[in-house]
């Protein structure tokens, strides 16, 4: 009777754990892609909005006895151009510092929850931008905006890559990165409308309201598993079952004296346990050691290094185009609406080129070698077309050739991130994306704008300056061409450091030496996005 009663209790505990682990997720792969694209779009709307004239504003200008009132952030806080430029740099500081941190934390904290934390920080920081009262308060808030975005930048792409159909992985990534140029362009319009009709503060508050539901979603939704990591609730459920079964068995086997002895033993053991501070210190030390090991493994990967170096050179040009393009067009071709022209070319070519590059790589068969072929070819031809475009004296000839060149150079977004994700083992993908982001900003678009400004101050000829800048596309294409000849292996299905194969999720986990029922085994089945659809 006792054994039968014990067996029934074991089955009850196992059934409860199994039921709790099988709540279906609302996410399907397509819904995941859609939500992440909207979040990415909001992130870049914020970047475009703070650069827009409606939010950024101007100082008061008096000429011939007529004065234009101060507007926006610059006007309210009476900032010079250097301080206005620091607002963009402040955002980058937060992003670059926090990206590797979030990528490293993904080893010990569920990545989906980390995205929720990051979006919450982002929402609060953007709200703070609207309430800022001086230069330093908004600089701090902009840093925190960068910190909040860092988790999403590092972790969203691996999640998308996990759930994309095998034959459309690059197209899905390209769809996600298409939100960058479209978000910027939408941000210019949004910032101008809000800043002109309401106030620059309301632009930030509007962004926070739109992002808030997604931040909440990161906490209320069941945390989902990322390939290569063991943050799986079903495994946690199995641990609960093991503990519960153990307690049930112990309660049936121990008599009163055994229980008394066990309690005394527990008290004795608790007195000799290490202090909690020591456990925390050990955990931090192990975490840092593991992070350094991962970083070393990443930085000796030739395929990854070649891919990122080419990406840095490419971003150096694209970053300066976005900042200096309208001014160069105005001075070279005397465009009266250079902002609208360059903005229109960027959004149209950005969307079509990014999606086209992803579709083309999937059509070629998405391999690392093919990705390098596509990267080098499109960048080289696109760079040549842009170079020739700036040589033309006719504005319409320039616009046509430049648009085709931009269409080709934007085709790199999907393939370059595909290589970042597939040249490393799954557990290193968040760090791979984080370091790539840090590198292209620190060595690419952050220094390129001031360096091009120095070059123009020295040469004093915008056509020559843009030709020198555009020529950097050629070494970028050359670096990526080297990648074609490297021994590249797609490590997407490689075993992680714990020896757990990521090629196919195990159907069951070992039973508790015959003491668990078939129901308990089902509780250990990993929940992945692919088996939810």
Coordinates of C-alpha atoms in Angstrom, one line a residue:
X1 CA 0.0 0.0 0.0
X2 CA 2.8 2.4 0.9
X3 CA 4.6 1.8 -2.4
X4 CA 1.4 2.2 -4.3
X5 CA 0.6 5.5 -2.5
X6 CA 4.1 6.7 -3.1
X7 CA 3.8 5.8 -6.8
X8 CA 0.5 7.7 -7.2
X9 CA 2.1 10.8 -5.5
X10 CA 5.0 10.6 -7.9
X11 CA 2.7 10.5 -10.9
X12 CA 0.7 13.4 -9.6
X13 CA 3.9 15.6 -9.2
X14 CA 5.1 14.6 -12.7
X15 CA 1.7 15.3 -14.3
X16 CA 1.7 18.8 -12.7
X17 CA 5.2 19.5 -14.0
X18 CA 4.4 18.2 -17.4
X19 CA 1.3 20.4 -17.7
X20 CA 3.1 23.5 -16.6
X21 CA 5.9 22.9 -19.1
X22 CA 3.5 22.5 -22.1
X23 CA 1.8 25.8 -22.1
X24 CA 2.0 26.7 -25.8
X25 CA 3.7 29.9 -26.7
X26 CA 1.8 32.6 -28.6
X27 CA 4.8 33.2 -30.8
X28 CA 5.1 31.6 -34.1
X29 CA 8.2 32.3 -36.2
X30 CA 6.4 34.8 -38.4
X31 CA 4.9 36.7 -35.4
X32 CA 8.4 36.7 -33.9
X33 CA 9.9 38.3 -37.0
X34 CA 7.0 40.8 -37.2
X35 CA 7.3 41.9 -33.6
X36 CA 11.1 42.2 -33.8
X37 CA 10.9 44.2 -37.0
X38 CA 8.5 46.7 -35.3
X39 CA 10.8 47.0 -32.3
X40 CA 13.8 47.6 -34.6
X41 CA 11.8 50.2 -36.5
X42 CA 11.0 52.0 -33.3
X43 CA 14.6 52.0 -32.3
X44 CA 15.7 53.7 -35.5
X45 CA 12.7 56.1 -35.5
X46 CA 14.2 57.4 -32.3
X47 CA 17.6 57.9 -33.9
X48 CA 16.0 59.7 -36.9
X49 CA 13.8 61.8 -34.6
X50 CA 16.6 63.2 -32.5
X51 CA 18.5 64.1 -35.7
X52 CA 15.4 65.8 -37.2
X53 CA 15.2 69.6 -37.2
X54 CA 11.9 69.4 -35.3
X55 CA 13.5 67.7 -32.3
X56 CA 17.1 68.8 -32.7
X57 CA 16.2 72.4 -33.4
X58 CA 18.3 75.6 -33.8
X59 CA 19.6 78.5 -31.8
X60 CA 17.8 81.9 -32.2
X61 CA 19.0 83.7 -35.3
X62 CA 18.8 87.4 -35.8
X63 CA 19.4 89.0 -39.2
X64 CA 18.6 92.5 -40.4
X65 CA 16.6 93.2 -37.3
X66 CA 14.5 90.1 -37.7
X67 CA 14.9 87.2 -35.3
X68 CA 13.9 83.6 -35.6
X69 CA 13.1 82.0 -32.2
X70 CA 15.2 79.2 -30.7
X71 CA 13.7 75.8 -31.3
X72 CA 14.1 72.2 -30.2
X73 CA 16.7 70.8 -27.9
X74 CA 19.5 73.1 -29.1
X75 CA 17.4 76.2 -28.7
X76 CA 15.9 75.3 -25.2
X77 CA 19.3 74.3 -23.7
X78 CA 21.3 76.9 -25.8
X79 CA 23.8 74.2 -27.0
X80 CA 26.6 74.8 -29.5
X81 CA 27.0 72.4 -32.4
X82 CA 29.7 70.4 -30.5
X83 CA 27.3 69.6 -27.7
X84 CA 24.5 68.8 -30.1
X85 CA 26.9 66.3 -31.7
X86 CA 27.6 64.8 -28.3
X87 CA 24.0 63.6 -28.0
X88 CA 24.6 61.1 -30.8
X89 CA 27.9 60.1 -29.3
X90 CA 26.3 59.6 -25.9
X91 CA 23.9 57.1 -27.4
X92 CA 26.8 55.2 -28.9
X93 CA 28.7 55.1 -25.6
X94 CA 25.8 53.3 -23.9
X95 CA 25.3 50.9 -26.9
X96 CA 28.9 50.0 -27.3
X97 CA 29.6 49.4 -23.6
X98 CA 26.4 47.4 -22.9
X99 CA 26.3 45.2 -26.0
X100 CA 29.1 42.8 -24.9
X101 CA 27.6 42.8 -21.4
X102 CA 24.2 41.6 -22.5
X103 CA 25.7 39.1 -24.9
X104 CA 27.7 37.6 -22.0
X105 CA 24.8 37.6 -19.6
X106 CA 22.9 35.4 -22.1
X107 CA 25.0 32.5 -20.8
X108 CA 23.3 32.7 -17.4
X109 CA 20.0 34.5 -18.0
X110 CA 17.3 33.6 -20.4
X111 CA 18.0 35.8 -23.5
X112 CA 14.3 36.5 -24.1
X113 CA 14.1 38.0 -20.6
X114 CA 17.2 40.1 -21.3
X115 CA 15.4 41.7 -24.2
X116 CA 12.6 42.5 -21.9
X117 CA 15.0 44.2 -19.5
X118 CA 16.7 46.1 -22.3
X119 CA 13.4 47.4 -23.7
X120 CA 12.3 48.5 -20.3
X121 CA 15.5 50.5 -19.8
X122 CA 15.0 52.0 -23.3
X123 CA 11.4 53.0 -22.5
X124 CA 12.3 54.7 -19.2
X125 CA 15.3 56.4 -20.7
X126 CA 13.4 57.8 -23.7
X127 CA 10.7 59.0 -21.2
X128 CA 13.6 60.7 -19.3
X129 CA 14.7 62.4 -22.5
X130 CA 11.3 64.1 -22.6
X131 CA 11.7 65.3 -19.0
X132 CA 15.3 66.4 -19.3
X133 CA 16.1 69.9 -17.9
X134 CA 19.6 70.6 -19.1
X135 CA 22.4 69.3 -21.4
X136 CA 23.8 66.7 -18.9
X137 CA 20.4 65.2 -18.0
X138 CA 19.6 64.5 -21.6
X139 CA 23.2 63.1 -22.3
X140 CA 22.7 60.6 -19.4
X141 CA 19.3 59.6 -20.7
X142 CA 20.7 59.1 -24.2
X143 CA 23.4 56.9 -22.8
X144 CA 20.7 54.8 -21.1
X145 CA 18.8 54.6 -24.4
X146 CA 21.9 53.0 -25.9
X147 CA 22.1 50.6 -23.0
X148 CA 18.5 49.6 -23.5
X149 CA 18.9 49.0 -27.2
X150 CA 22.1 46.9 -26.7
X151 CA 20.2 43.8 -25.5
X152 CA 17.9 43.8 -28.5
X153 CA 20.8 44.5 -31.0
X154 CA 22.8 41.5 -29.6
X155 CA 20.0 39.0 -29.2
X156 CA 17.3 39.6 -31.7
X157 CA 19.2 38.4 -34.8
X158 CA 20.0 35.0 -33.3
X159 CA 16.4 34.5 -32.3
X160 CA 15.3 35.3 -35.9
X161 CA 18.0 33.0 -37.4
X162 CA 16.8 30.2 -35.1
X163 CA 13.2 30.3 -36.4
X164 CA 13.6 31.2 -40.1
X165 CA 13.0 28.5 -42.6
X166 CA 16.3 26.9 -43.7
X167 CA 15.9 28.2 -47.3
X168 CA 15.0 31.7 -46.3
X169 CA 17.3 32.6 -43.4
X170 CA 19.1 35.5 -45.2
X171 CA 15.8 36.9 -46.4
X172 CA 14.4 37.0 -42.9
X173 CA 17.5 38.7 -41.6
X174 CA 17.4 41.1 -44.5
X175 CA 13.7 41.9 -43.6
X176 CA 14.8 42.7 -40.0
X177 CA 17.7 44.9 -41.1
X178 CA 15.5 46.7 -43.7
X179 CA 14.1 48.5 -40.7
X180 CA 17.3 50.5 -40.3
X181 CA 17.0 52.8 -43.3
X182 CA 13.2 52.9 -43.2
X183 CA 13.3 53.7 -39.5
X184 CA 15.7 56.5 -40.0
X185 CA 13.6 58.1 -42.7
X186 CA 10.4 57.6 -40.7
X187 CA 12.1 59.2 -37.7
X188 CA 12.9 62.4 -39.7
X189 CA 9.2 62.7 -40.6
X190 CA 8.0 61.8 -37.1
X191 CA 10.4 64.2 -35.4
X192 CA 9.5 67.0 -37.7
X193 CA 5.8 66.6 -37.3
X194 CA 5.9 66.2 -33.5
X195 CA 8.4 68.9 -32.9
X196 CA 6.7 71.4 -35.1
X197 CA 3.1 70.8 -34.1
X198 CA 3.5 69.8 -30.4
X199 CA 7.0 69.9 -28.8
X200 CA 10.3 68.0 -29.0
X201 CA 9.5 66.5 -25.6
X202 CA 6.3 64.9 -26.9
X203 CA 8.2 63.1 -29.6
X204 CA 10.2 61.2 -27.0
X205 CA 7.1 60.5 -24.9
X206 CA 5.3 59.2 -28.0
X207 CA 8.1 56.7 -28.6
X208 CA 8.0 55.5 -25.0
X209 CA 4.2 54.9 -25.3
X210 CA 4.6 52.9 -28.5
X211 CA 7.5 50.7 -27.1
X212 CA 5.9 50.1 -23.6
X213 CA 3.7 47.1 -24.7
X214 CA 6.7 45.3 -26.2
X215 CA 8.7 45.9 -23.0
X216 CA 5.9 44.3 -21.0
X217 CA 5.7 41.5 -23.5
X218 CA 9.2 40.5 -22.7
X219 CA 8.2 39.7 -19.1
X220 CA 4.7 38.3 -19.4
X221 CA 5.4 35.9 -22.2
X222 CA 6.9 32.5 -21.5
X223 CA 10.7 32.8 -21.8
X224 CA 11.7 31.2 -25.0
X225 CA 14.9 29.2 -25.7
X226 CA 17.7 30.3 -27.9
X227 CA 19.7 27.7 -29.8
X228 CA 22.9 26.7 -28.1
X229 CA 21.7 27.7 -24.6
X230 CA 20.2 25.6 -21.8
X231 CA 17.7 28.2 -20.5
X232 CA 14.8 25.9 -21.0
X233 CA 11.8 25.9 -18.7
X234 CA 11.2 22.2 -19.4
X235 CA 14.5 21.4 -17.9
X236 CA 13.7 23.5 -14.9
X237 CA 10.4 21.5 -14.6
X238 CA 12.3 18.3 -14.6
X239 CA 14.5 19.6 -11.7
X240 CA 11.3 20.4 -9.8
X241 CA 10.0 16.9 -10.4
X242 CA 13.2 15.3 -9.3
X243 CA 13.2 17.3 -6.0
X244 CA 9.5 16.5 -5.4
X245 CA 9.9 12.8 -6.1
X246 CA 12.9 12.7 -3.8
X247 CA 10.9 14.4 -1.0
X248 CA 8.0 12.0 -1.5
X249 CA 10.3 9.0 -1.3
X250 CA 12.1 10.3 1.7
X251 CA 8.9 11.0 3.6
X252 CA 7.8 7.4 3.1
X253 CA 11.1 5.9 4.0
X254 CA 12.2 7.9 7.0
X255 CA 10.8 7.1 10.4
X256 CA 10.6 9.6 13.2
X257 CA 14.2 9.0 14.4
X258 CA 15.6 9.3 10.9
X259 CA 13.8 12.6 10.4
X260 CA 15.2 13.9 13.7
X261 CA 18.7 12.8 12.7
X262 CA 18.2 14.4 9.2
X263 CA 17.1 17.7 10.7
X264 CA 20.2 17.8 13.0
X265 CA 22.4 17.0 10.1
X266 CA 20.9 19.8 8.0
X267 CA 21.5 22.2 10.9
X268 CA 25.1 21.0 11.2
X269 CA 25.7 21.4 7.4
X270 CA 24.2 24.9 7.4
X271 CA 26.7 26.0 9.9
X272 CA 29.7 25.0 7.8
X273 CA 28.4 26.4 4.5
X274 CA 30.5 29.0 2.8
X275 CA 29.3 32.6 3.2
X276 CA 26.9 33.8 0.4
X277 CA 29.5 36.5 -0.4
X278 CA 32.0 33.8 -1.3
X279 CA 29.4 32.1 -3.6
X280 CA 28.7 35.4 -5.4
X281 CA 32.4 36.1 -5.8
X282 CA 33.0 32.7 -7.2
X283 CA 30.1 33.0 -9.6
X284 CA 31.3 36.4 -10.9
X285 CA 34.8 35.0 -11.3
X286 CA 33.6 32.0 -13.3
X287 CA 31.4 34.3 -15.4
X288 CA 34.3 36.6 -16.3
X289 CA 36.5 33.6 -17.0
X290 CA 34.0 32.2 -19.4
X291 CA 33.5 35.6 -21.1
X292 CA 37.2 36.0 -21.7
X293 CA 37.4 32.5 -23.1
X294 CA 34.5 33.2 -25.5
X295 CA 36.1 36.5 -26.5
X296 CA 39.4 34.8 -27.3
X297 CA 37.7 32.1 -29.3
X298 CA 35.8 34.7 -31.3
X299 CA 38.9 36.9 -32.1
X300 CA 41.0 34.0 -33.5
X301 CA 38.3 33.0 -35.9
X302 CA 39.6 34.1 -39.3
X303 CA 36.3 34.0 -41.1
X304 CA 34.7 36.2 -38.4
X305 CA 37.6 38.7 -38.4
X306 CA 37.6 39.1 -42.2
X307 CA 33.8 39.5 -42.2
X308 CA 33.9 42.3 -39.6
X309 CA 36.9 44.1 -41.1
X310 CA 35.0 44.3 -44.4
X311 CA 31.9 45.5 -42.6
X312 CA 34.0 48.2 -40.8
X313 CA 35.3 49.6 -44.1
X314 CA 31.8 49.5 -45.6
X315 CA 30.2 51.2 -42.6
X316 CA 32.9 54.0 -42.8
X317 CA 31.5 55.0 -46.2
X318 CA 27.8 54.5 -45.4
X319 CA 28.1 56.5 -42.2
X320 CA 29.6 59.5 -43.9
X321 CA 27.1 59.3 -46.8
X322 CA 24.2 59.6 -44.3
X323 CA 25.8 62.5 -42.5
X324 CA 27.5 64.5 -45.3
X325 CA 25.5 63.3 -48.3
X326 CA 22.9 66.2 -48.4
X327 CA 25.6 68.8 -47.8
X328 CA 27.8 67.4 -50.6
X329 CA 24.8 67.2 -53.0
X330 CA 23.9 70.8 -52.2
X331 CA 27.4 72.0 -52.9
X332 CA 28.2 69.9 -56.0
X333 CA 24.9 69.9 -57.8
X334 CA 23.2 72.9 -56.1
X335 CA 20.2 70.8 -55.0
X336 CA 17.6 73.0 -53.3
X337 CA 16.0 70.0 -51.5
X338 CA 19.0 67.8 -50.9
X339 CA 17.6 66.4 -47.6
X340 CA 14.5 65.1 -49.4
X341 CA 16.4 63.7 -52.3
X342 CA 19.0 61.9 -50.4
X343 CA 16.4 60.7 -47.8
X344 CA 14.2 59.3 -50.6
X345 CA 17.1 57.5 -52.3
X346 CA 18.1 56.0 -49.0
X347 CA 14.7 54.6 -48.0
X348 CA 13.8 53.2 -51.4
X349 CA 17.3 51.7 -52.2
X350 CA 17.7 50.6 -48.6
X351 CA 14.5 48.6 -48.6
X352 CA 14.8 47.1 -52.1
X353 CA 18.6 46.5 -51.8
X354 CA 18.4 44.9 -48.4
X355 CA 15.6 42.6 -49.3
X356 CA 17.1 41.8 -52.7
X357 CA 20.5 40.8 -51.1
X358 CA 18.8 38.4 -48.8
X359 CA 16.6 36.9 -51.5
X360 CA 19.7 36.5 -53.8
X361 CA 21.8 34.7 -51.2
X362 CA 19.0 32.3 -50.4
X363 CA 18.5 31.7 -54.2
X364 CA 22.3 31.0 -54.5
X365 CA 22.0 28.6 -51.4
X366 CA 22.9 30.4 -48.2
X367 CA 26.4 29.3 -47.4
X368 CA 29.2 31.4 -45.9
X369 CA 31.3 31.1 -49.1
X370 CA 28.4 32.3 -51.2
X371 CA 27.8 35.1 -48.8
X372 CA 31.4 36.4 -49.2
X373 CA 31.0 36.1 -53.0
X374 CA 27.8 38.3 -52.9
X375 CA 29.4 40.8 -50.4
X376 CA 32.5 41.3 -52.5
X377 CA 30.7 41.5 -55.9
X378 CA 27.8 43.8 -54.9
X379 CA 30.1 46.2 -52.9
X380 CA 32.7 46.4 -55.7
X381 CA 30.2 47.1 -58.5
X382 CA 28.1 49.4 -56.3
X383 CA 31.2 51.3 -55.3
X384 CA 32.3 51.8 -58.9
X385 CA 28.8 53.1 -59.8
X386 CA 28.8 55.5 -56.9
X387 CA 32.3 56.7 -57.8
X388 CA 31.3 57.3 -61.4
X389 CA 28.1 59.0 -60.3
X390 CA 30.1 61.7 -58.4
X391 CA 32.3 62.2 -61.5
X392 CA 29.2 63.3 -63.5
X393 CA 28.3 66.9 -63.9
X394 CA 24.7 66.4 -64.7
X395 CA 22.5 66.1 -61.6
X396 CA 20.0 63.7 -63.1
X397 CA 22.7 61.4 -64.4
X398 CA 24.3 61.5 -60.9
X399 CA 21.0 60.6 -59.2
X400 CA 20.2 57.7 -61.5
X401 CA 23.7 56.1 -61.3
X402 CA 24.0 56.8 -57.5
X403 CA 20.6 55.1 -56.9
X404 CA 21.7 51.9 -58.7
X405 CA 25.0 52.0 -56.8
X406 CA 23.2 52.4 -53.4
X407 CA 20.8 49.6 -54.3
X408 CA 23.8 47.2 -54.7
X409 CA 25.8 48.3 -51.6
X410 CA 22.7 47.9 -49.4
X411 CA 22.4 44.3 -50.6
X412 CA 25.1 43.5 -48.0
X413 CA 23.0 43.8 -44.9
X414 CA 21.6 40.3 -44.9
X415 CA 24.7 38.3 -46.0
X416 CA 27.1 40.1 -43.7
X417 CA 25.0 39.3 -40.6
X418 CA 24.4 35.8 -41.9
X419 CA 28.1 35.2 -41.8
X420 CA 28.4 36.7 -38.2
X421 CA 25.7 34.2 -37.0
X422 CA 26.8 31.1 -38.8
X423 CA 30.7 31.2 -38.6
X424 CA 30.5 30.7 -34.8
X425 CA 28.9 28.1 -32.7
X426 CA 25.4 28.9 -31.4
X427 CA 26.4 29.8 -27.9
X428 CA 28.7 32.6 -29.3
X429 CA 26.2 34.2 -31.6
X430 CA 25.0 37.0 -29.2
X431 CA 28.7 37.9 -28.5
X432 CA 29.4 37.7 -32.2
X433 CA 26.6 40.2 -33.0
X434 CA 27.7 42.5 -30.1
X435 CA 31.4 42.7 -31.0
X436 CA 30.4 43.3 -34.7
X437 CA 28.2 46.2 -33.6
X438 CA 30.9 47.6 -31.4
X439 CA 33.6 47.3 -34.2
X440 CA 31.6 48.9 -37.0
X441 CA 30.7 51.9 -34.8
X442 CA 34.0 52.5 -33.1
X443 CA 36.1 52.0 -36.3
X444 CA 33.4 52.9 -38.9
X445 CA 30.7 55.5 -38.8
X446 CA 31.7 57.2 -35.5
X447 CA 35.2 58.4 -36.7
X448 CA 34.3 58.7 -40.4
X449 CA 32.1 61.8 -40.2
X450 CA 34.7 64.0 -38.4
X451 CA 37.5 62.7 -40.6
X452 CA 35.7 63.5 -43.7
X453 CA 35.0 67.0 -42.3
X454 CA 38.7 67.4 -41.7
X455 CA 39.5 66.2 -45.2
X456 CA 37.0 68.7 -46.7
X457 CA 38.4 71.6 -44.6
X458 CA 41.8 70.8 -46.1
X459 CA 40.8 70.1 -49.7
X460 CA 37.8 72.5 -49.9
X461 CA 36.3 70.6 -52.8
X462 CA 33.3 68.4 -52.1
X463 CA 33.5 66.4 -55.3
X464 CA 37.1 65.3 -54.6
X465 CA 36.2 64.6 -51.0
X466 CA 33.3 62.3 -51.9
X467 CA 35.4 60.5 -54.5
X468 CA 38.1 59.8 -51.9
X469 CA 35.4 58.6 -49.5
X470 CA 33.6 56.4 -52.1
X471 CA 36.9 54.7 -53.1
X472 CA 37.0 53.0 -49.7
X473 CA 34.3 50.6 -51.0
X474 CA 37.0 49.0 -53.1
X475 CA 39.2 47.8 -50.1
X476 CA 35.9 46.7 -48.4
X477 CA 35.1 44.5 -51.4
X478 CA 38.7 43.2 -51.4
X479 CA 38.6 42.2 -47.8
X480 CA 35.3 40.3 -48.3
X481 CA 36.8 38.7 -51.4
X482 CA 39.5 37.1 -49.2
X483 CA 36.7 35.4 -47.3
X484 CA 35.8 33.4 -50.4
X485 CA 39.1 31.4 -50.1
X486 CA 39.0 30.8 -46.4
X487 CA 38.1 27.4 -45.0
X488 CA 34.6 28.4 -43.8
X489 CA 32.4 25.9 -41.9
X490 CA 28.8 26.6 -41.0
X491 CA 28.8 26.0 -37.3
X492 CA 25.0 26.5 -36.8
X493 CA 24.5 22.9 -35.8
X494 CA 27.7 22.4 -33.8
X495 CA 27.7 21.1 -30.3
X496 CA 28.0 23.7 -27.6
X497 CA 30.6 23.8 -24.8
X498 CA 28.5 21.5 -22.7
X499 CA 28.5 18.8 -25.3
X500 CA 24.8 19.1 -26.0
X501 CA 24.0 18.8 -29.7
X502 CA 22.1 21.8 -31.1
X503 CA 21.5 20.0 -34.4
X504 CA 18.4 18.4 -33.1
X505 CA 16.7 18.9 -29.7
X506 CA 16.6 15.7 -27.7
X507 CA 13.2 14.1 -27.6
X508 CA 13.5 13.0 -23.9
X509 CA 16.0 13.3 -21.1
X510 CA 17.2 10.4 -19.0
X511 CA 14.6 9.2 -16.5
X512 CA 15.2 9.1 -12.8
X513 CA 16.6 5.6 -12.8
X514 CA 13.2 4.1 -13.6
X515 CA 11.4 6.1 -10.9
X516 CA 9.9 8.6 -13.3
X517 CA 6.8 7.8 -15.4
X518 CA 6.4 8.4 -19.1
X519 CA 4.6 11.6 -18.2
X520 CA 7.7 12.9 -16.5
X521 CA 9.8 12.2 -19.5
X522 CA 7.5 14.3 -21.6
X523 CA 8.1 17.2 -19.3
X524 CA 11.8 17.2 -20.2
X525 CA 11.1 17.8 -23.9
X526 CA 12.6 21.1 -24.9
X527 CA 10.2 23.8 -26.2
X528 CA 11.5 25.4 -29.4
X529 CA 9.8 27.8 -31.7
X530 CA 9.9 25.3 -34.6
X531 CA 7.6 22.8 -33.0
X532 CA 5.0 25.4 -32.1
X533 CA 3.9 25.8 -35.7

